[in-house]
Short mmCIF file of C-alpha atoms in Angstrom, two decimals:
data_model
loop_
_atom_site.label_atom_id
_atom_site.label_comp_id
_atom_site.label_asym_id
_atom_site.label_seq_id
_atom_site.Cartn_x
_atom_site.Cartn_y
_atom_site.Cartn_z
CA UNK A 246 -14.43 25.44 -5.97
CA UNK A 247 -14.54 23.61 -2.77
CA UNK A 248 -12.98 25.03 0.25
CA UNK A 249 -13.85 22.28 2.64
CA UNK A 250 -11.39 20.61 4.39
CA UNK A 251 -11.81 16.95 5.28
CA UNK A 252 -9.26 14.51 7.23
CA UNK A 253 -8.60 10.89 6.62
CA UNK A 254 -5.99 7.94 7.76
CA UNK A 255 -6.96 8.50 11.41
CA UNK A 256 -4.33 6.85 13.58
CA UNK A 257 -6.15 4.31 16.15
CA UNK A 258 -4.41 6.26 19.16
CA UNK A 259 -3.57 9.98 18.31
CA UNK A 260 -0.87 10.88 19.62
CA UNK A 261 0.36 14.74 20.14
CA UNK A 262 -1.48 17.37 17.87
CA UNK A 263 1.64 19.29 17.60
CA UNK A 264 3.63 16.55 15.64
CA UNK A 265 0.64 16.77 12.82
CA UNK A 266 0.84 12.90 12.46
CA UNK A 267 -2.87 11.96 14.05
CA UNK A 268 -4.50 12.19 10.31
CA UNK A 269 -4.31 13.88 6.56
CA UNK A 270 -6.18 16.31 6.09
CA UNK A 271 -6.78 17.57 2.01
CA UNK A 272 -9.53 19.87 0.54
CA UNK A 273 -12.85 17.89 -0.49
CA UNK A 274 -13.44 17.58 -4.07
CA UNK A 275 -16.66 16.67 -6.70
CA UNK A 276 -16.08 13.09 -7.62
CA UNK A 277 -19.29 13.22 -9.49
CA UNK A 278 -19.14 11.62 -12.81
CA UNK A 279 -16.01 9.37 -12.66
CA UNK A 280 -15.23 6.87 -14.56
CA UNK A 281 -14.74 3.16 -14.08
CA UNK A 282 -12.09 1.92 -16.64
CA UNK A 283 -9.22 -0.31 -16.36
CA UNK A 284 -8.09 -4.24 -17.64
CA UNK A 285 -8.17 -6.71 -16.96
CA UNK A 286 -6.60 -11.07 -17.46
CA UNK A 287 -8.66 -13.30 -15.28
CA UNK A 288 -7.11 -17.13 -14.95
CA UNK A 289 -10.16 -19.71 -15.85
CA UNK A 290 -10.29 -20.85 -12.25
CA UNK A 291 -11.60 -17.35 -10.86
CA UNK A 292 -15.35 -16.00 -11.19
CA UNK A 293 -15.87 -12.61 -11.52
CA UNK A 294 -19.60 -11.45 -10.65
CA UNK A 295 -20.97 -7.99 -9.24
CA UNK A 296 -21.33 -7.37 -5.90
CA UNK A 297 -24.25 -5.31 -4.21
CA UNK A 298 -22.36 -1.90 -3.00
CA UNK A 299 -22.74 -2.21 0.50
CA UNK A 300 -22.64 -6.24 0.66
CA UNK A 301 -18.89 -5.75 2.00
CA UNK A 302 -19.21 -3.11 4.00
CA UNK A 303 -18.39 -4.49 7.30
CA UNK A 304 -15.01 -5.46 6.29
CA UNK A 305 -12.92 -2.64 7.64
CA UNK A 306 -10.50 -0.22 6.27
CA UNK A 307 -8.49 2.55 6.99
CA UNK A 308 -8.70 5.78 4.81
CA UNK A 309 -11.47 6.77 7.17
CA UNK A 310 -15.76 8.15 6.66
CA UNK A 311 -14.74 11.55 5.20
CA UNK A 312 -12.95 9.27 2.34
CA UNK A 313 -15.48 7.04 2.33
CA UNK A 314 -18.70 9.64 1.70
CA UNK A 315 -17.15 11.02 -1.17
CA UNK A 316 -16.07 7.43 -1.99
CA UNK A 317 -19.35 6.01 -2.07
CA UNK A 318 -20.95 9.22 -4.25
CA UNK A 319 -18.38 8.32 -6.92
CA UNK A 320 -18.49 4.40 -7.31
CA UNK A 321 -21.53 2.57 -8.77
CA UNK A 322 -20.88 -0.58 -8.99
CA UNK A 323 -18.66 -3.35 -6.72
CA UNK A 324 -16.17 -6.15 -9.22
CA UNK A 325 -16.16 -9.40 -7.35
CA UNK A 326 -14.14 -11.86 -7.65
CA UNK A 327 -14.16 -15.51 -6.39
CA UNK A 328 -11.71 -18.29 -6.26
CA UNK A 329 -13.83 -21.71 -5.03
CA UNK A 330 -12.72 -23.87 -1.91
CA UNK A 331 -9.57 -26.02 -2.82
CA UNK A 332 -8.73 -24.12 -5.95
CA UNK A 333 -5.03 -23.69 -5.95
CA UNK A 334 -4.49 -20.56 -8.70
CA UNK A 335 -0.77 -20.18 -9.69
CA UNK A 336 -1.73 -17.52 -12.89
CA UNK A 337 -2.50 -13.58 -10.73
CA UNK A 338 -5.39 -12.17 -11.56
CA UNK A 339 -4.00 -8.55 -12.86
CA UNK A 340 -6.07 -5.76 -13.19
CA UNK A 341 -4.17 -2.88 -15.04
CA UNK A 342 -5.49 1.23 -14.57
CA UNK A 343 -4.53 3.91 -17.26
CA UNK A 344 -5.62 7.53 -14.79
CA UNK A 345 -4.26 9.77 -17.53
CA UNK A 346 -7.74 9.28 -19.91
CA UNK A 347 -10.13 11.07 -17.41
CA UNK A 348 -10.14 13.46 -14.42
CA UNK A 349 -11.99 11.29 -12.01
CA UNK A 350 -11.85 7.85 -11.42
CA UNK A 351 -13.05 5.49 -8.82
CA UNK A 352 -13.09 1.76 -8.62
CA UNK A 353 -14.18 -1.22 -5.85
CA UNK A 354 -13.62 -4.44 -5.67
CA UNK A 355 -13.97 -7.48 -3.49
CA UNK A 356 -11.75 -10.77 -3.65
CA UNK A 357 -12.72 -13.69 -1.51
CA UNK A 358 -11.56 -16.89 -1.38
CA UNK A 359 -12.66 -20.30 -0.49
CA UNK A 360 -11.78 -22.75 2.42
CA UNK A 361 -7.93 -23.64 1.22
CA UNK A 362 -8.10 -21.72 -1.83
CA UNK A 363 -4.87 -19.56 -3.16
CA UNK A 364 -5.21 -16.16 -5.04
CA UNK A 365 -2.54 -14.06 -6.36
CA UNK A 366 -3.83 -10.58 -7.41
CA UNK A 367 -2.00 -8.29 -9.20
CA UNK A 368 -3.32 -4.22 -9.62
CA UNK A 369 -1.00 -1.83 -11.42
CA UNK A 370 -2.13 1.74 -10.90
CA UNK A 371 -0.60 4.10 -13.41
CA UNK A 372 -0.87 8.01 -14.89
CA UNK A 373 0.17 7.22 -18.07
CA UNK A 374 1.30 10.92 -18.72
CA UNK A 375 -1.38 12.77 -18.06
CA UNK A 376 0.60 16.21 -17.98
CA UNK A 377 0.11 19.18 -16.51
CA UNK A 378 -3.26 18.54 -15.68
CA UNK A 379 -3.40 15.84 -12.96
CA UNK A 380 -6.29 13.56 -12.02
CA UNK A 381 -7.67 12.25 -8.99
CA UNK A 382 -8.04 8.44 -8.71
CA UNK A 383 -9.71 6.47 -6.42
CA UNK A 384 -9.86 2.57 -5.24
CA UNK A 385 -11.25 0.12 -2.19
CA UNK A 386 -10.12 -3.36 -2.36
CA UNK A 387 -11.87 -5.94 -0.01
CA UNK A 388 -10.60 -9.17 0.91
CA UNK A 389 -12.44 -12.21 2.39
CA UNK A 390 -9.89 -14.85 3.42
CA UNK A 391 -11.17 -18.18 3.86
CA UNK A 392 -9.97 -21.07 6.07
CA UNK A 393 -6.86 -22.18 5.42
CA UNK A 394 -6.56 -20.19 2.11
CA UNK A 395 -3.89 -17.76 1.13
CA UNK A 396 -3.71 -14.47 -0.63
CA UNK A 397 -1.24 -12.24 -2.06
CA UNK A 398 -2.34 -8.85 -2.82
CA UNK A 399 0.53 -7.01 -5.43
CA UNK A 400 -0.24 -3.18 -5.66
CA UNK A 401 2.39 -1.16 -7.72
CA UNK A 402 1.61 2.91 -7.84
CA UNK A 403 3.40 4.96 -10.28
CA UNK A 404 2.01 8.11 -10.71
CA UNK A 405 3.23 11.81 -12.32
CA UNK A 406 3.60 14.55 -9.58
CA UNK A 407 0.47 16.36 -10.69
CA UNK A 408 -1.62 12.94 -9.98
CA UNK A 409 -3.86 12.59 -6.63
CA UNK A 410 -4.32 8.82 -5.85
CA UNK A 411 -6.90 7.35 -2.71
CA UNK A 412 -5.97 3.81 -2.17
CA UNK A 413 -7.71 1.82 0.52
CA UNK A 414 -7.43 -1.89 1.29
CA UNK A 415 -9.30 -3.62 3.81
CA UNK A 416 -8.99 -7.59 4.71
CA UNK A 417 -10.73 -9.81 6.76
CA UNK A 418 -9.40 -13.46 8.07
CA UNK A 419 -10.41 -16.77 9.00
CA UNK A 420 -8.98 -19.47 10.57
CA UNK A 421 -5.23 -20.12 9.97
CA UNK A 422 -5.50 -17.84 6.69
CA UNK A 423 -2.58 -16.09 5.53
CA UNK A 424 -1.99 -12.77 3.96
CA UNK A 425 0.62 -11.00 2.33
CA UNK A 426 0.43 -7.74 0.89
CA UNK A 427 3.21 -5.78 -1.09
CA UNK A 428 2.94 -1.96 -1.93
CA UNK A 429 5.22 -0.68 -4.74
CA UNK A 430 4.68 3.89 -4.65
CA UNK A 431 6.54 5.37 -7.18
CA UNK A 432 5.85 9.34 -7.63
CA UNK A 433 2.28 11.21 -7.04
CA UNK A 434 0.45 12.54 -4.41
CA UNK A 435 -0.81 9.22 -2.51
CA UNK A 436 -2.88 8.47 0.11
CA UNK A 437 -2.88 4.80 1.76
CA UNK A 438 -4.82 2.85 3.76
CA UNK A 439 -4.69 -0.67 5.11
CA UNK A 440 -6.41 -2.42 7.58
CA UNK A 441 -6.12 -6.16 8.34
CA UNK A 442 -8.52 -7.69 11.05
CA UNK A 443 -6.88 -11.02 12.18
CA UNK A 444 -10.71 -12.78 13.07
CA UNK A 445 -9.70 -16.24 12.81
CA UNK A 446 -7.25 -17.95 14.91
CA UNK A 447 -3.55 -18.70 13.78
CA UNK A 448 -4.15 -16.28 11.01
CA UNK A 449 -1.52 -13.59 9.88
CA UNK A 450 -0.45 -11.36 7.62
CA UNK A 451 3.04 -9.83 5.80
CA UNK A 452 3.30 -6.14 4.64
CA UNK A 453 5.76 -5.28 2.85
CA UNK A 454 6.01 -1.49 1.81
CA UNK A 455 8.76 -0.07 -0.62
CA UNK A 456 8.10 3.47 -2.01
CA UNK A 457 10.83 6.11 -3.86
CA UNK A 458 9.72 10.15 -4.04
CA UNK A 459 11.03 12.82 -6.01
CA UNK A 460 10.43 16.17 -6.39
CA UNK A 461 7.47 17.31 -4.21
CA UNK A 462 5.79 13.69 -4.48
CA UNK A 463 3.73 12.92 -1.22
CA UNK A 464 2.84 9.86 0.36
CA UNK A 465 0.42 9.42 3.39
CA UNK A 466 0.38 6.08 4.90
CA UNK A 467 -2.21 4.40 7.41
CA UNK A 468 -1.68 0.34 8.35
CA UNK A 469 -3.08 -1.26 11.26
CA UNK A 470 -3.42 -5.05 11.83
CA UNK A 471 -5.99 -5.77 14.40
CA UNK A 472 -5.50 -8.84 16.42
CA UNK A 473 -8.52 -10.42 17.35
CA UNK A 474 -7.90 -14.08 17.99
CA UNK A 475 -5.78 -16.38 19.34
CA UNK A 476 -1.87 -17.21 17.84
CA UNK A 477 -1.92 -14.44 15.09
CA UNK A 478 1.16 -13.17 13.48
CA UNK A 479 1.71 -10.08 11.80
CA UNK A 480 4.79 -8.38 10.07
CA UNK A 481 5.05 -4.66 8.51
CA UNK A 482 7.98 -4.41 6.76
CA UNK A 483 8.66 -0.46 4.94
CA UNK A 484 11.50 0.65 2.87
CA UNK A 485 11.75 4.31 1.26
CA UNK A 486 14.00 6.50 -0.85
CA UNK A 487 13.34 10.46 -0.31
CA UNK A 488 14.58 12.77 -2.46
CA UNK A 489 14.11 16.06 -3.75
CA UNK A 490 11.30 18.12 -1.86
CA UNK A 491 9.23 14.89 -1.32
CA UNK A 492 6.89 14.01 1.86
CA UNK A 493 6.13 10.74 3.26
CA UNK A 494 4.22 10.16 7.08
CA UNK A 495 3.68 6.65 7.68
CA UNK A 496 1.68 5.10 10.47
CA UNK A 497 1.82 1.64 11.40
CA UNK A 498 -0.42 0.63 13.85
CA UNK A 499 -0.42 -3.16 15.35
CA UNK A 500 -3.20 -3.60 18.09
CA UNK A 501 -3.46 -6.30 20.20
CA UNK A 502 -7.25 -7.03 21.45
CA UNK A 503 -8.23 -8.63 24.16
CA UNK A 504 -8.59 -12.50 23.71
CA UNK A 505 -5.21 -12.70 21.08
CA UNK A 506 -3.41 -14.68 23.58
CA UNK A 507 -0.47 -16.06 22.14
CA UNK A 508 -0.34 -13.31 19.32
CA UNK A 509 2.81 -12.01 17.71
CA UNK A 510 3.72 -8.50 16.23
CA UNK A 511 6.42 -6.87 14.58
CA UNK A 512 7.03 -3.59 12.73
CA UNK A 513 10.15 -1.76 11.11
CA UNK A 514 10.70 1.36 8.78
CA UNK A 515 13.93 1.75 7.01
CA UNK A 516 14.10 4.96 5.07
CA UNK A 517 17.15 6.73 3.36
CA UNK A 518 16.98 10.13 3.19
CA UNK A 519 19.17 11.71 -0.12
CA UNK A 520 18.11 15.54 0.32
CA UNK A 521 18.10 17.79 3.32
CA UNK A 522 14.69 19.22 2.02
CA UNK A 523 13.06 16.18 2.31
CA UNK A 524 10.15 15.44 5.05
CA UNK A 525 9.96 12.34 6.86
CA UNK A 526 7.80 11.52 9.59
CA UNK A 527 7.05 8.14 11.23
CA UNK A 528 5.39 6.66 13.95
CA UNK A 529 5.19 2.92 14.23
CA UNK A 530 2.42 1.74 17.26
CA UNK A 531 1.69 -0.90 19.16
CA UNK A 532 -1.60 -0.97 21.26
CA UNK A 533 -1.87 -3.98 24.31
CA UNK A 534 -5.49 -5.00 25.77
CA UNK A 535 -4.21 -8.57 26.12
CA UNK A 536 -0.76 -9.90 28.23
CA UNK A 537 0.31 -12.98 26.19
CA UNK A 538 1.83 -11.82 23.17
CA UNK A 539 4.60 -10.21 21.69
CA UNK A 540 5.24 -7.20 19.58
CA UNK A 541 8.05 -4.91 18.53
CA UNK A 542 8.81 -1.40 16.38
CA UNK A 543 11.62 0.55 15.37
CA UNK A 544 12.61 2.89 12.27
CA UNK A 545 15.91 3.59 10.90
CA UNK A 546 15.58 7.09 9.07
CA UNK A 547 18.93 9.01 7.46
CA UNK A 548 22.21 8.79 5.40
CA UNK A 549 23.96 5.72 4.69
CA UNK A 550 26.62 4.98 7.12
CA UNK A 551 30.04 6.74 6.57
CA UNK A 552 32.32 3.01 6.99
CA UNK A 553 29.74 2.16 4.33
CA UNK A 554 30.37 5.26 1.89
CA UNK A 555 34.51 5.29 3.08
CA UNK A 556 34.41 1.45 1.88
CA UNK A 557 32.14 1.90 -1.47
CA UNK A 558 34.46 5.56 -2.23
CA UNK A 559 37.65 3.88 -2.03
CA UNK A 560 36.94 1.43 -4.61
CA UNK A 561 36.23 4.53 -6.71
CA UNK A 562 33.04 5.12 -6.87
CA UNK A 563 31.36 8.86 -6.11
CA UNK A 564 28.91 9.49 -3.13
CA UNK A 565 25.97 9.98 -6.05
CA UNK A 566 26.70 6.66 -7.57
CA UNK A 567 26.69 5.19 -4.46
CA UNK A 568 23.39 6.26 -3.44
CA UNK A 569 21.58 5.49 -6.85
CA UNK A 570 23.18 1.74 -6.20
CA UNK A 571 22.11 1.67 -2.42
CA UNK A 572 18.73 3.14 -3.88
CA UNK A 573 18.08 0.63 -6.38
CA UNK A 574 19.20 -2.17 -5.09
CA UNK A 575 16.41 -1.77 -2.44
CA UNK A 576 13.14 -0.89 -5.13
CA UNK A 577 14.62 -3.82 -7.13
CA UNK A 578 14.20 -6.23 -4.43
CA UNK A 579 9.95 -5.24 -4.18
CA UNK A 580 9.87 -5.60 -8.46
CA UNK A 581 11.24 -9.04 -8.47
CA UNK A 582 7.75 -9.65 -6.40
CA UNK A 583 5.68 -8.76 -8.81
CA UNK A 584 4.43 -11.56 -11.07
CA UNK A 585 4.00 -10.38 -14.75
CA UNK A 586 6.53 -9.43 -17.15
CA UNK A 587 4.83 -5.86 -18.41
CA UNK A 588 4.61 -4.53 -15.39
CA UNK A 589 7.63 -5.49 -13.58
CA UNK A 590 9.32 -3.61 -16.48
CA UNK A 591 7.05 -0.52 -16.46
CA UNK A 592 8.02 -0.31 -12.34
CA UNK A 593 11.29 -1.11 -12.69
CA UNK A 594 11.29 2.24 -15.72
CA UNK A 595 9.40 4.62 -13.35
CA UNK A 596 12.07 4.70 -10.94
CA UNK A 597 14.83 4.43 -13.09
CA UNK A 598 14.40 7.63 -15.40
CA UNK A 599 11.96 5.45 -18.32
CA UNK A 600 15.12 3.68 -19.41
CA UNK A 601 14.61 0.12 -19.33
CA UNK A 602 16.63 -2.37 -17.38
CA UNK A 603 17.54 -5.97 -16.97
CA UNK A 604 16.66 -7.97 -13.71
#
């Protein structure tokens, strides 16, 4: 067995060693022999070839090399999909992954789209009760963003507590391109990474991040949004539930480069903390080469307030009840996103104890 340790989702700008934020670090594993399976329903309008591995590779992301060299041993071939110039696609392309058939697994793709193009993709990463013995699952998603086009990028992540998940996204713009990107983490041991590079002017991006941990579910977190040109926008947007023994570190990174003049940046973490035993750590950044733009950052991380638990009690409700409402009502919010029927249900289940619900 492998005693090697490795680190991954560097931070840009380390900050102190003693707050144990500046990366992950996990023992290396074999990811020899993994499998490539999952499903998939393609609209008409999209073509799906395969890519040469390394034809993408200058599009950055953010889990980092050590992820990457035992990345790039596993993987074998690259799923690309393209969406023509001026092809408006209102079907998602979903791609659906069952990670309780087989120990390893390890999948890349690559979406690009055309000059005014739109592409709605849709990837549902799942355990499917794989027990006892846990898996580890690994995928790199690569996004080309023509001129003018826009993308949405859906990821929901529901995973058993025995299940080690590597996700890395990393997206490159053009000019006046938008982005948005929504992250759904439900259970597991995940680790995250997503890196936008705003290349083309007026481009910009959304993040929106919702995640709910139980038990001693981890989740390691690394987004940065590099702006490179002029009048780009960005917007990271995270909301949590800890409970139980659970972990979560999330970095957020927004770096202004020189020659962004005019670019905007904003950042917030909202978490709510139900257990004393949980861990929490945060640390939202903003790096400035360039004087004209704008950028702010905060987290909120704790209880709910007590006018808000005095007001909710005295219509009789109990503190638990009250917290499992408050908790909800902020996962439902992320699963009204998500654009198929199936797998809306299947989040909104994993988070609400397999019972099924109504929207």
């Amino acid at each position: 067995m492998s005693t090697k340790e490795i680190t991954l989702n560097h931070i840009p700008s380390p900050t102190w060693r003693w707050l144990k934020m500046n990366h992950g670090k996990i023992t290396a594993f074999d990811a020899s022999g993994a499998t490539h399976d999952y499903t998939e329903k393609i609209p008409s309008s999209i073509d799906k070839t395969k890519a040469d591995k390394a034809e993408y590779d200058n599009i950055k992301a953010s889990l980092g090399a050590d992820f990457d060299e035992i990345f790039n041993e596993a993987v074998t071939e690259t799923s690309k999909y393209v969406i023509k110039p001026g092809v408006k696609e209102s079907l998602p392309l979903v791609l659906r992954f069952n990670y309780g058939e087989h120990a390893v697994n390890a999948n890349r793709f690559v979406f690009e789209t055309g000059e005014n193009a739109e592409l709605t993709v849709l990837m549902d990463f799942a355990s499917g009760g794989c027990g006892d013995e846990g898996n580890v699952s690994m995928a790199k998603t690569l996004v080309k963003a023509g001129k003018n086009s826009k993308v949405s990028i859906i990821q929901v992540t529901r995973l058993g507590e025995n299940n080690r998940f590597f996700n890395d996204i990393g997206i490159e713009t053009d000019d006046n391109a938008e982005i948005k990107i929504m992250n759904l983490f439900v259970g597991g041991d995940v680790y995250q990474g997503c890196r936008v590079t705003l290349s083309g002017e007026a481009s910009k991006v959304e993040k929106n991040i919702g995640y709910f941990l139980n038990g001693n579910d981890k989740l390691d977190m690394n987004y940065i949004v590099d702006h490179i040109a002029p009048n780009t926008e960005c917007n990271i947007d995270a909301q949590g539930v800890l409970q139980g023994t659970s972990e979560k570190v999330f970095r957020g990174t927004i770096d202004f480069k020189n020659g962004c003049a005019g670019a905007v940046g904003g950042e917030i973490e909202n978490v709510l903390m139900r257990s004393d035993d949980v861990i929490c750590r945060s640390i939202p950044v903003i790096l400035c080469s360039e004087e004209d733009v704008a950028g702010n950052h905060g987290a909120s991380i704790g209880k709910l307030d007590e006018d808000l638990l005095f007001y909710m009690s005295s219509r009789g409700l109990k503190e638990d009840d009250i917290y499992d409402i408050i908790s909800d009502a902020r996962l439902r919010g992320f699963c009204r996103q998500i654009p198929d029927d199936e797998v809306r249900r299947d989040a909104r289940k994993s988070f609400n104890g397999g019972i099924e619900t109504d929207e």
